[in-house]
Coordinates of C-alpha atoms in Angstrom, one line a residue:
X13 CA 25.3 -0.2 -9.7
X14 CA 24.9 2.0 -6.7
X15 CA 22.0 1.1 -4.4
X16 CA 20.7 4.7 -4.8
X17 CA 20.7 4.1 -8.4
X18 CA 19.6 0.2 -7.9
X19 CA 16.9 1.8 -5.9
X20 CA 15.3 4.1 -8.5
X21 CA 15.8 1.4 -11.5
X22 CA 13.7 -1.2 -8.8
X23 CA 11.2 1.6 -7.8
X24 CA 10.4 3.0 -11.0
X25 CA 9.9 -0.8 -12.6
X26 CA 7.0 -1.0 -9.8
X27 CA 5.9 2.5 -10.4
X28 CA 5.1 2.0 -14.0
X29 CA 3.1 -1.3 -13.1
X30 CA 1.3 0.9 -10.3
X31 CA 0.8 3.4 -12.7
X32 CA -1.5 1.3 -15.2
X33 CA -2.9 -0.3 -11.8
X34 CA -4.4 3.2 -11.1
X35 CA -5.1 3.3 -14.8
X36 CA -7.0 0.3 -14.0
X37 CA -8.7 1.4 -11.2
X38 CA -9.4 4.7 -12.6
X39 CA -11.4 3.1 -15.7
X40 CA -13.4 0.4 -13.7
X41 CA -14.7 3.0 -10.8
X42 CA -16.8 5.1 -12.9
X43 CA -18.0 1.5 -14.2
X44 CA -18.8 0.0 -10.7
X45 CA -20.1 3.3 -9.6
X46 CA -23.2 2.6 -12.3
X47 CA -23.6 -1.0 -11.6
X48 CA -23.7 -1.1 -8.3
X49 CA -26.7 0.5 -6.4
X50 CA -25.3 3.1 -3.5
X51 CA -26.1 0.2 -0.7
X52 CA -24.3 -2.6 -2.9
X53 CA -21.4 0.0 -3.0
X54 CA -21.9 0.7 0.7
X55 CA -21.9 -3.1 1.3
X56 CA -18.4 -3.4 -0.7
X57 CA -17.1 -0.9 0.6
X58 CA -17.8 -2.9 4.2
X59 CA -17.2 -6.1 2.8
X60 CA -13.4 -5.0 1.7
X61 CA -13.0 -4.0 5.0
X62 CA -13.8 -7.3 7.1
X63 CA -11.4 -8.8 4.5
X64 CA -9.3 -6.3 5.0
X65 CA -8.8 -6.9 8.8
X66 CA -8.9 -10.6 8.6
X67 CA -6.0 -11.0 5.9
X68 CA -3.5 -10.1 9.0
X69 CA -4.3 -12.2 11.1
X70 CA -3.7 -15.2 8.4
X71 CA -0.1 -14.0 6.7
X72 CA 0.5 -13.8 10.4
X73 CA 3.7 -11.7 9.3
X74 CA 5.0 -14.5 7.0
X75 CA 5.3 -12.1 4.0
X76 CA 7.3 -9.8 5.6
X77 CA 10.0 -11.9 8.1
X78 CA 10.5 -14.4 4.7
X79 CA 12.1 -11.6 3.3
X80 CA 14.0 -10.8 6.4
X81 CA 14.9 -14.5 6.8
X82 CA 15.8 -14.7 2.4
X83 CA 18.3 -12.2 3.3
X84 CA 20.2 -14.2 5.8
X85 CA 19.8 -17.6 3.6
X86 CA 23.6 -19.4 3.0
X87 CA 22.8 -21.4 -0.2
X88 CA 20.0 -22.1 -2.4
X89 CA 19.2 -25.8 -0.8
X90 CA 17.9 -23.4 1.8
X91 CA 15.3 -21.8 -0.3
X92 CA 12.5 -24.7 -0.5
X93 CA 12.8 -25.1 3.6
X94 CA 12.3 -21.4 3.4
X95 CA 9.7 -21.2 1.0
X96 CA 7.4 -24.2 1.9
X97 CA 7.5 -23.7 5.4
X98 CA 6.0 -20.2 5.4
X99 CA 3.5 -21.4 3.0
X100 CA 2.4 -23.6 5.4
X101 CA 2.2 -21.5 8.2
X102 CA 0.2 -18.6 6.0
X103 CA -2.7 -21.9 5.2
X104 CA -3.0 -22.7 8.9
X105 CA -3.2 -19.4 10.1
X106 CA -5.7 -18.9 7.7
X107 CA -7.9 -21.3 7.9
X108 CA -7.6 -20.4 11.8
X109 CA -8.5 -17.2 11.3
X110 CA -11.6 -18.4 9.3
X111 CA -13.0 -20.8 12.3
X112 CA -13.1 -17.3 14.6
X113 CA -14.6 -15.3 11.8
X114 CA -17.4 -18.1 11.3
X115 CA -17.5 -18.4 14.8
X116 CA -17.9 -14.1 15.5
X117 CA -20.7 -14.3 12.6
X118 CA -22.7 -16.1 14.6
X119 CA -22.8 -13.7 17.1
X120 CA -22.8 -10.3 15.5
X121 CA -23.5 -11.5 11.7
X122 CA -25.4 -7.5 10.9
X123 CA -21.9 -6.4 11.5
X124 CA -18.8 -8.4 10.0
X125 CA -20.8 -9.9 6.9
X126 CA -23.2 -8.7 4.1
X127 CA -25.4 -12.0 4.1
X128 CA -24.0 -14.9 6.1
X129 CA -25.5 -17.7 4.2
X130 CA -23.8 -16.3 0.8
X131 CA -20.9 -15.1 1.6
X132 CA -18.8 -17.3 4.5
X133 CA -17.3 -19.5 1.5
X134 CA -16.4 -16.5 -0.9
X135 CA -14.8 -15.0 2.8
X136 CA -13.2 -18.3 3.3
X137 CA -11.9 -18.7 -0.4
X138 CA -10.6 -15.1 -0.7
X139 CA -8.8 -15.1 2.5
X140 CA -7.0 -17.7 1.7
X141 CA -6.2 -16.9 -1.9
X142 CA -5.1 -13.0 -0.8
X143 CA -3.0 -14.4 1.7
X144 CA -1.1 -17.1 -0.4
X145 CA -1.0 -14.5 -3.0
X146 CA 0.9 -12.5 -1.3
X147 CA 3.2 -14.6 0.0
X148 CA 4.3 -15.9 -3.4
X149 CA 4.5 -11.8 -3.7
X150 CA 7.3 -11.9 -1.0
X151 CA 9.3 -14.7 -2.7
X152 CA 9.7 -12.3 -5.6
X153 CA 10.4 -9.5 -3.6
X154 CA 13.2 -11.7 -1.7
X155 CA 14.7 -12.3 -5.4
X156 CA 14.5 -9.1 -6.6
X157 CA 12.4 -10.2 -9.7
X158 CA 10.6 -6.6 -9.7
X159 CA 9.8 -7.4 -13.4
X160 CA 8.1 -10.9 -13.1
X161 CA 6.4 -10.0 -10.2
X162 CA 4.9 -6.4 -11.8
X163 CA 3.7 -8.4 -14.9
X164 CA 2.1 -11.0 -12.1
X165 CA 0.8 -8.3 -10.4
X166 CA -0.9 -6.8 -13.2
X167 CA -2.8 -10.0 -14.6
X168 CA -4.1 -10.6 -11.4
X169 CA -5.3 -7.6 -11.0
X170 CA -6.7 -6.7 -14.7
X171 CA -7.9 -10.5 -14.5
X172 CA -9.8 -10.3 -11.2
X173 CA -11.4 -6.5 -12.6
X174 CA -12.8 -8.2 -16.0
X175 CA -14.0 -11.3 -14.7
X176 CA -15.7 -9.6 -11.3
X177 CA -17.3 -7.1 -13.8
X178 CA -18.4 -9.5 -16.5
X179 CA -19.9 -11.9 -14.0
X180 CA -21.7 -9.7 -12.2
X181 CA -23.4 -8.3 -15.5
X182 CA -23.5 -11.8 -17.0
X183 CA -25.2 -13.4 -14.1
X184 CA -27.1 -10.3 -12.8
X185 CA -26.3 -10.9 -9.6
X186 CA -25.0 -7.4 -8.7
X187 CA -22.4 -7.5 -5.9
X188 CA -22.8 -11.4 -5.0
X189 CA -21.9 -11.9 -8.9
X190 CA -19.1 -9.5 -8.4
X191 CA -17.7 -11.4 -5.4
X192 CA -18.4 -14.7 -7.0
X193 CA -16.1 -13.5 -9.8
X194 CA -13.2 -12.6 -7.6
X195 CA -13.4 -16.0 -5.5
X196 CA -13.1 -17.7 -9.0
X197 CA -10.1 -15.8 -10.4
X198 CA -8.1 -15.2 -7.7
X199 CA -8.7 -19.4 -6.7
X200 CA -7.4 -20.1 -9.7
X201 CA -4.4 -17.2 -9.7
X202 CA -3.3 -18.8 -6.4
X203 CA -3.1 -22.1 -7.4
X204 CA -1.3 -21.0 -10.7
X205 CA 1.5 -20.0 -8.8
X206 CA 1.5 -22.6 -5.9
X207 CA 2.2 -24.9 -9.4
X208 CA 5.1 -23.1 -10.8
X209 CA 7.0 -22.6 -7.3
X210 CA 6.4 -26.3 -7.4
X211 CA 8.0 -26.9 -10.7
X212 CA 11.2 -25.0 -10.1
X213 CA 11.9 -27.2 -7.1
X214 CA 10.9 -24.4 -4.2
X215 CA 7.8 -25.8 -2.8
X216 CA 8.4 -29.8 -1.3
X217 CA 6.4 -30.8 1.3
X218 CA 9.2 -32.9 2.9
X219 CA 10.5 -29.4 3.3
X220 CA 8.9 -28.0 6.5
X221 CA 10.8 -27.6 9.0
X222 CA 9.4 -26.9 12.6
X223 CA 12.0 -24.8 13.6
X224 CA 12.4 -22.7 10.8
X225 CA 8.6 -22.1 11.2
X226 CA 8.5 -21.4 14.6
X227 CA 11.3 -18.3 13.9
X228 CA 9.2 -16.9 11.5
X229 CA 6.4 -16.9 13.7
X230 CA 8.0 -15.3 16.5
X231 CA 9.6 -12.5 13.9
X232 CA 5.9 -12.5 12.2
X233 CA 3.5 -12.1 14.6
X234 CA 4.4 -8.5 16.3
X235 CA 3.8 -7.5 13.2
X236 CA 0.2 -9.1 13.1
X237 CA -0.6 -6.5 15.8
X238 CA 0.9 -3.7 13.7
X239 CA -0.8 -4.3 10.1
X240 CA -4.2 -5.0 12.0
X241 CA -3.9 -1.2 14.0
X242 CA -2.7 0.5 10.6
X243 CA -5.8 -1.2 8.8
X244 CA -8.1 -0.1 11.5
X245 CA -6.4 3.8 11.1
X246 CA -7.5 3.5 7.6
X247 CA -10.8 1.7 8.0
X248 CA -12.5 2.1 11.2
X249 CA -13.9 5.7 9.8
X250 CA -15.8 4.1 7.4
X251 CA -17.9 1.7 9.9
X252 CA -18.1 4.9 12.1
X253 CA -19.5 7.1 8.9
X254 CA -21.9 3.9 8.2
X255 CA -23.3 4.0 12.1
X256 CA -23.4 8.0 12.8
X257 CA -24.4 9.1 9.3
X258 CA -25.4 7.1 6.4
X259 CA -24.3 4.8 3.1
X260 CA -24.3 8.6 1.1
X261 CA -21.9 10.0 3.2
X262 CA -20.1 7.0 3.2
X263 CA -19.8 6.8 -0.3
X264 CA -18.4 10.3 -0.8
X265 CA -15.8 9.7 1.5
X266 CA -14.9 6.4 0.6
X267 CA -14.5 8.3 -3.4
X268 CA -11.9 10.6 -1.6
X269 CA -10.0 8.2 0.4
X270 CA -9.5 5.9 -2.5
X271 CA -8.2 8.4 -4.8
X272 CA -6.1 9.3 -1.7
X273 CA -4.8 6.0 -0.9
X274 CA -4.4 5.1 -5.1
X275 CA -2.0 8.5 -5.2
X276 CA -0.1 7.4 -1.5
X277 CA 0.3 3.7 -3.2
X278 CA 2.0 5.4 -6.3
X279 CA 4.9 6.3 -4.3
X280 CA 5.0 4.2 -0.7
X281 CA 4.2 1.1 -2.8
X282 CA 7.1 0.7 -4.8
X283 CA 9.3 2.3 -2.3
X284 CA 8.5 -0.1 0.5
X285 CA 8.7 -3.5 -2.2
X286 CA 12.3 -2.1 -3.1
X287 CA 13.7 -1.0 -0.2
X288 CA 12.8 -3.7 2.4
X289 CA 14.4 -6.5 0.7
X290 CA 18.1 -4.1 0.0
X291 CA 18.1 -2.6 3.3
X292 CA 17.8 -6.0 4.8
X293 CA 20.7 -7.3 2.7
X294 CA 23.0 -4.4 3.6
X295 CA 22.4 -4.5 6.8
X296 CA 23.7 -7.9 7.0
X297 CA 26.5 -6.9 4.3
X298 CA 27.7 -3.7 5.4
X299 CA 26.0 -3.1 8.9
X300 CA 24.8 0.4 10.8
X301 CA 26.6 3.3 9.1
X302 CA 26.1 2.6 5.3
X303 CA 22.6 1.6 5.8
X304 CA 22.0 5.0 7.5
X305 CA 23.5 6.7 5.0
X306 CA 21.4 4.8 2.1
X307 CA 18.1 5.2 4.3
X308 CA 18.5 8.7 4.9
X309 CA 19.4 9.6 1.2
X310 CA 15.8 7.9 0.7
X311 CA 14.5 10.3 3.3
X312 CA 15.0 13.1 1.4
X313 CA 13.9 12.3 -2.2
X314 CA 10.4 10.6 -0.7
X315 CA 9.8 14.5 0.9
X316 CA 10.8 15.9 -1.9
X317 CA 8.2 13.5 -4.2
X318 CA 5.4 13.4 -1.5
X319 CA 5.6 17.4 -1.5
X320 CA 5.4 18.1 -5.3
X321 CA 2.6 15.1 -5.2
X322 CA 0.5 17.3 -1.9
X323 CA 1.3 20.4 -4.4
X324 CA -0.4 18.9 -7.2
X325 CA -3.5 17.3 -5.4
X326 CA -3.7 20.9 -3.6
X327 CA -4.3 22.3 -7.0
X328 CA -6.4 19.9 -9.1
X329 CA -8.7 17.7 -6.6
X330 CA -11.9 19.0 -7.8
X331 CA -11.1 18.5 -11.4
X332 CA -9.3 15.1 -10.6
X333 CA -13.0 14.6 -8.6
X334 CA -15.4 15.9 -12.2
X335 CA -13.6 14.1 -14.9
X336 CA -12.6 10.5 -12.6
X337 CA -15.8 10.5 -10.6
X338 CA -18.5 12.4 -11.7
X339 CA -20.1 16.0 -10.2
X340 CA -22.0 13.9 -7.9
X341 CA -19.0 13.1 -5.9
X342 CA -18.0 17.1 -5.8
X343 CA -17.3 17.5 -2.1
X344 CA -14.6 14.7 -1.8
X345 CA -13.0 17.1 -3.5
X346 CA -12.0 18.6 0.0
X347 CA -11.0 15.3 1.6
X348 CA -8.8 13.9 -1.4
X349 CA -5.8 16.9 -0.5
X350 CA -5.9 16.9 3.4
X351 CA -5.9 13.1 3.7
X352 CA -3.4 12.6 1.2
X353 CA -0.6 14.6 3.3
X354 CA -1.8 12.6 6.2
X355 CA -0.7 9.2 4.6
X356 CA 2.4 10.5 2.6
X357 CA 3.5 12.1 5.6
X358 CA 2.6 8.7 7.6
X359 CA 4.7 6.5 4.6
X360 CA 7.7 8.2 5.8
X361 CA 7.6 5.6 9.0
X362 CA 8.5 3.1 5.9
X363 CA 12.0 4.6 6.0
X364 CA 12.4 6.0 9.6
X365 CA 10.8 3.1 11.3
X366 CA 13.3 0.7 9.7
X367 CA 15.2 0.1 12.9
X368 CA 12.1 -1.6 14.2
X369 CA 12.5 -3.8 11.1
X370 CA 16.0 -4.5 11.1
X371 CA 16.4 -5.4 14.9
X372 CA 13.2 -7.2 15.4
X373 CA 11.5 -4.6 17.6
X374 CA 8.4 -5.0 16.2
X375 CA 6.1 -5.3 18.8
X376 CA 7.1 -1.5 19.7
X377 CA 5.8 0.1 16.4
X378 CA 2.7 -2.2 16.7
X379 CA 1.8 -1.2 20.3
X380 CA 2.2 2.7 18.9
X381 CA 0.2 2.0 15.3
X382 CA -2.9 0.4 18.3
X383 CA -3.1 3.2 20.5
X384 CA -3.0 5.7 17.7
X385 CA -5.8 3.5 16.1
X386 CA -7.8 3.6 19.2
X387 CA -6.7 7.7 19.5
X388 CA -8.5 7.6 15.9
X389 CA -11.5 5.6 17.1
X390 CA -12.2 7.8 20.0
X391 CA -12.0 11.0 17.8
X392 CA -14.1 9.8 15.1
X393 CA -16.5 9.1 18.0
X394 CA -16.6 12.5 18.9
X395 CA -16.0 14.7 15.6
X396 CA -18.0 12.7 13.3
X397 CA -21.2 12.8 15.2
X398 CA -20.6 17.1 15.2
X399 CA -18.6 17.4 11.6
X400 CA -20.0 15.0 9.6
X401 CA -17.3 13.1 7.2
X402 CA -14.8 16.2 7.8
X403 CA -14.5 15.3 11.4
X404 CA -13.3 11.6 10.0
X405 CA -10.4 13.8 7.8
X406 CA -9.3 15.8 11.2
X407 CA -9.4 12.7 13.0
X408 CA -7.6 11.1 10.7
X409 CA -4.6 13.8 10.0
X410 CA -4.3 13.7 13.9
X411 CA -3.9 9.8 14.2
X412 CA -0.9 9.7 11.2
X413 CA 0.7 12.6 12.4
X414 CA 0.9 11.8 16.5
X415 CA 1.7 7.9 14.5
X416 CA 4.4 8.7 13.0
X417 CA 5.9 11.2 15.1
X418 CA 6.5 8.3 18.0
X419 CA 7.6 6.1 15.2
X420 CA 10.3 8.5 14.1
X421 CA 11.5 9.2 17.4
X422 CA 11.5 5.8 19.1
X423 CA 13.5 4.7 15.8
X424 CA 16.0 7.2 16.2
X425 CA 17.1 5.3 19.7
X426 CA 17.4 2.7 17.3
X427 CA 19.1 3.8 14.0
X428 CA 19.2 7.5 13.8
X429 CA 18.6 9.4 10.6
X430 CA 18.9 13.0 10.3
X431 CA 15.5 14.4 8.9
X432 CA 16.7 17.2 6.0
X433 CA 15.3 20.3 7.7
X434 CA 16.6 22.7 5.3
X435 CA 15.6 20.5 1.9
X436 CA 12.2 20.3 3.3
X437 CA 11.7 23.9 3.8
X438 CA 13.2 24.6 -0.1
X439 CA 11.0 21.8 -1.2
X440 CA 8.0 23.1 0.6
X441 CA 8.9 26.9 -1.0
X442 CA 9.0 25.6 -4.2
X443 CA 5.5 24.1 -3.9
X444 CA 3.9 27.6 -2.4
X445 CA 5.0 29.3 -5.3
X446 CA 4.3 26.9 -8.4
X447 CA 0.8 26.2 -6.7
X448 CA 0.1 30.0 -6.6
X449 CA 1.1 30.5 -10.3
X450 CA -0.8 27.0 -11.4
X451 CA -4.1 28.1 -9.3
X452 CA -3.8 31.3 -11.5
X453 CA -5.2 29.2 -14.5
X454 CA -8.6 28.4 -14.5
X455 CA -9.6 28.2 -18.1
X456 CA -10.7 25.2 -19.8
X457 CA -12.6 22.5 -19.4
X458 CA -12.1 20.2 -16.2
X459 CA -10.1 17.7 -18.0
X460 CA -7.9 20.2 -19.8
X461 CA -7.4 21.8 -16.4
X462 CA -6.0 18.6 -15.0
X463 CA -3.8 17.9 -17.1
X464 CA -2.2 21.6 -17.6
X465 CA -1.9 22.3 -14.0
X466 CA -0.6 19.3 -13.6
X467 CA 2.2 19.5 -16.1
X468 CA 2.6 23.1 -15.1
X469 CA 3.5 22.2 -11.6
X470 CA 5.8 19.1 -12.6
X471 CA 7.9 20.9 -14.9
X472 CA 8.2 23.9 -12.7
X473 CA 9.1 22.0 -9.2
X474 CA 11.3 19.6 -11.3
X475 CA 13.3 22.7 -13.2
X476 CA 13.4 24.5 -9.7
X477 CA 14.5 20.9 -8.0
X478 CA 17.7 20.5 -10.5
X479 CA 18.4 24.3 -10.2
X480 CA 18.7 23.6 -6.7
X481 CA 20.1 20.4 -6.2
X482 CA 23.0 19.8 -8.8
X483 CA 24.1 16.3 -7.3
X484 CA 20.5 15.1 -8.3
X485 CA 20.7 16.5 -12.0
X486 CA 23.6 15.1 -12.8
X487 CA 22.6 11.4 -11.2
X488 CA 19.2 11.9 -13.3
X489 CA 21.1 12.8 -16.3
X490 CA 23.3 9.5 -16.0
X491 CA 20.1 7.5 -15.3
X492 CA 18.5 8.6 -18.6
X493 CA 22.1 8.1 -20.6
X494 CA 22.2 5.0 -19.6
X495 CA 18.7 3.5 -20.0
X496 CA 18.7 5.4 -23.6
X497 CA 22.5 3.4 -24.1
X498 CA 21.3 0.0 -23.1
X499 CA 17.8 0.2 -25.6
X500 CA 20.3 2.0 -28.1
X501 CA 22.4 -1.4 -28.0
X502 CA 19.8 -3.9 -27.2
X503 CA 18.2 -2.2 -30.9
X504 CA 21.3 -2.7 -32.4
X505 CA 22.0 -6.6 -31.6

């Protein structure tokens, strides 16, 4: 199997467990919206946040430099060492990272918690669920189990959405009961899998080794400083929007960023969780010029995706906006497209920035991702105050594009990849045109407008794609051959 093809096969598994994510998500918002009161929501929204910015600080980079360190693993007696020692960095860091939260709380407690007294434990109990969570979600990714680890995936989170809802209904203890239902599940989720890495042999306590620990950390902790500046690019706006306008405007854009970020996790999502772990791996197998090759192949066909995906938000945000979020929320409509192409042009640093990855120059991209998230703090300073939650979007778009335009080109000094200039332009005149001719329709209901434009646009920038890139119809063509061979046989035995 090629890696282009191994690629697709891995990224669509994780696309189609995305997909009924979003499903997910898309069916419990309208239900939390109606729940909550706007302040409750308000205070989520917040309370995600702190979470959020704390959860960095305790993986500490273990999920990511476990993969890097998987690839470079001589036997399998290796794995347990591997595997237990990074779990027990990820529980120390976290409950580190705890003790300064409890301790900042004292201090500032209005601003980095909803209600000290109730909530420090739930804090404490999710941050270190998340975190181990996620780390068991690396050990997957380092075996390539994109199946197991999309059916794990998706219980959690179906799990944590029914049990957060029914206990905050049950109980009627609006968002405490909510909370109170994700400490329980996700508690219980962790240790679940803590259990069955035990079983298999992988997780031994006599296991830890200091020095392996001590690599990890010094691969893992540059990257602290990088996930904790991209979190702050994506949520500092909202503690901003809180402090210069008010819960309202917060909730409207918070309604367009999330339908933002859900479409920009369709795509970067899977991408990143298959391509780290092969890139890795052929860059130890085959070194500089076949990875370039594979990484810049990838280039392409995320523009091309992340361009038909700005076409169709372009077209259908306000109808996406009426049927998944009620009139109410009417004026995200023009955040959801312009923040969009900010973070799908931003994912692209998932491919170019890989250098940084592969060479251990991490502490590069995370000093670039902190001044571009203090660039975006000092703009929201300034253009909120005078355009409302618009000024967040500008400031926004300016942050992810000045981001990863020094990403791209410090990488290049690195590994080089040639962007695909002329693709890029074809792609880009393919999606002027079929938007054009899909804005043209405007009868029907909301709903029935979503769903033609959409299909409108899909089939047209797909027929126009294949017309115009033969190498890709015929690898498509294979794909579905082949997947339609294997069910054929697997029917037959």
């Amino acid at each position: 199997m090629s890696l282009i093809t191994r690629t697709t096969s891995q990224a669509f598994q994780y696309a189609s467990f995305v997909a009924i994510g979003l499903v997910l998500s898309f069916i419990t918002f309208p239900i939390m919206t109606r729940i909550f009161t706007v302040e409750e929501y308000g205070q989520l929204a917040l309370f995600n946040a702190v979470l959020a910015l704390l959860i960095p600080f305790a993986k500490s980079g273990m999920t990511t430099a476990v993969i890097k360190e998987y690839a470079q693993i001589a036997n399998a007696e290796e794995k347990p060492a591997l595997y237990t020692s990074s779990l027990s960095g990820v529980v120390f860091c976290s409950f580190c990272t705890f003790i300064v939260y409890y301790g900042i709380t004292l201090f500032a407690k209005e601003y980095v918690a909803l209600d000290v007294d109730y909530y420090l434990l739930i804090v404490a109990v999710l941050l270190l669920s998340r975190t181990v969570l996620s780390l068991f979600a690396s050990f997957f990714r380092a075996e390539e189990k994109v199946l197991l680890l999309g059916i794990i995936s998706l219980t959690s989170r179906s799990g944590t959405m029914i049990v957060s809802i029914a206990a905050c209904v049950l109980l009627k203890k609006g968002l405490y009961g909510y909370l109170l239902g994700l400490f329980v599940f996700e508690a219980i989720a962790a240790l679940a899998l803590a259990l069955h890495f035990q079983r298999k042999g992988d997780l031994n306590i006599k296991r830890i080794s200091p020095q392996l620990l001590k690599k990890l950390f010094i691969y893992g902790i540059p990257l602290i400083f990088f996930e904790v500046s991209s979190l702050l690019n994506d949520y500092a706006d909202r503690f901003f929007i809180q402090y210069f306008l008010d819960s309202a405007q917060l909730g409207i854009y918070s309604v367009g960023y999330n339908i933002s970020t859900y479409i920009q996790g369709f795509i970067t999502g899977p991408l990143w969780m298959t391509i780290f772990p092969i890139y890795t791996k052929l860059w130890e197998s085959e070194g500089r010029k076949k990875t370039t090759e594979y990484l810049e192949v990838l280039l392409k066909y995320y523009l091309c995706l992340a361009v038909l995906i700005i076409c169709g938000v372009l077209s259908v945000s306000e109808e996406f906006i009426v049927v998944f979020a009620t009139e109410k929320y009417l004026l995200a409509a023009q955040i959801v497209p312009l923040v969009t192409a900010s973070i799908l042009i931003y994912g692209t640093y998932h491919i170019t920035g890989a250098g940084f990855f592969l060479l251990k120059k991490t502490k590069i991209i995370a000093g670039y991702t902190m001044c571009c998230a203090l660039l975006h703090a000092a703009l929201n300073i300034y253009l909120i105050p005078n355009y409302q939650i618009q000024g967040a979007v500008i400031s926004a778009m300016i942050s992810y594009s000045v981001l990863t335009a020094l990403i791209t080109l410090h990488s290049n000094r690195i590994l080089r990849l040639k962007w695909p200039v002329k693709d890029l332009a074809v792609y880009l005149s393919f999606a002027l045109v079929i938007g054009l001719l899909a804005h043209r329709l405007k009868t029907g209901s909301a709903i029935s407008l979503l769903v033609l434009r959409s299909l409108l646009i899909t089939v047209l920038y797909v027929a126009a794609l294949f017309a115009y890139d033969a190498k890709l119809k015929h690898t498509a063509i294979a794909w579905v051959r082949d997947k339609w061979l294997q069910r054929k046989k697997g029917s037959v035995g």
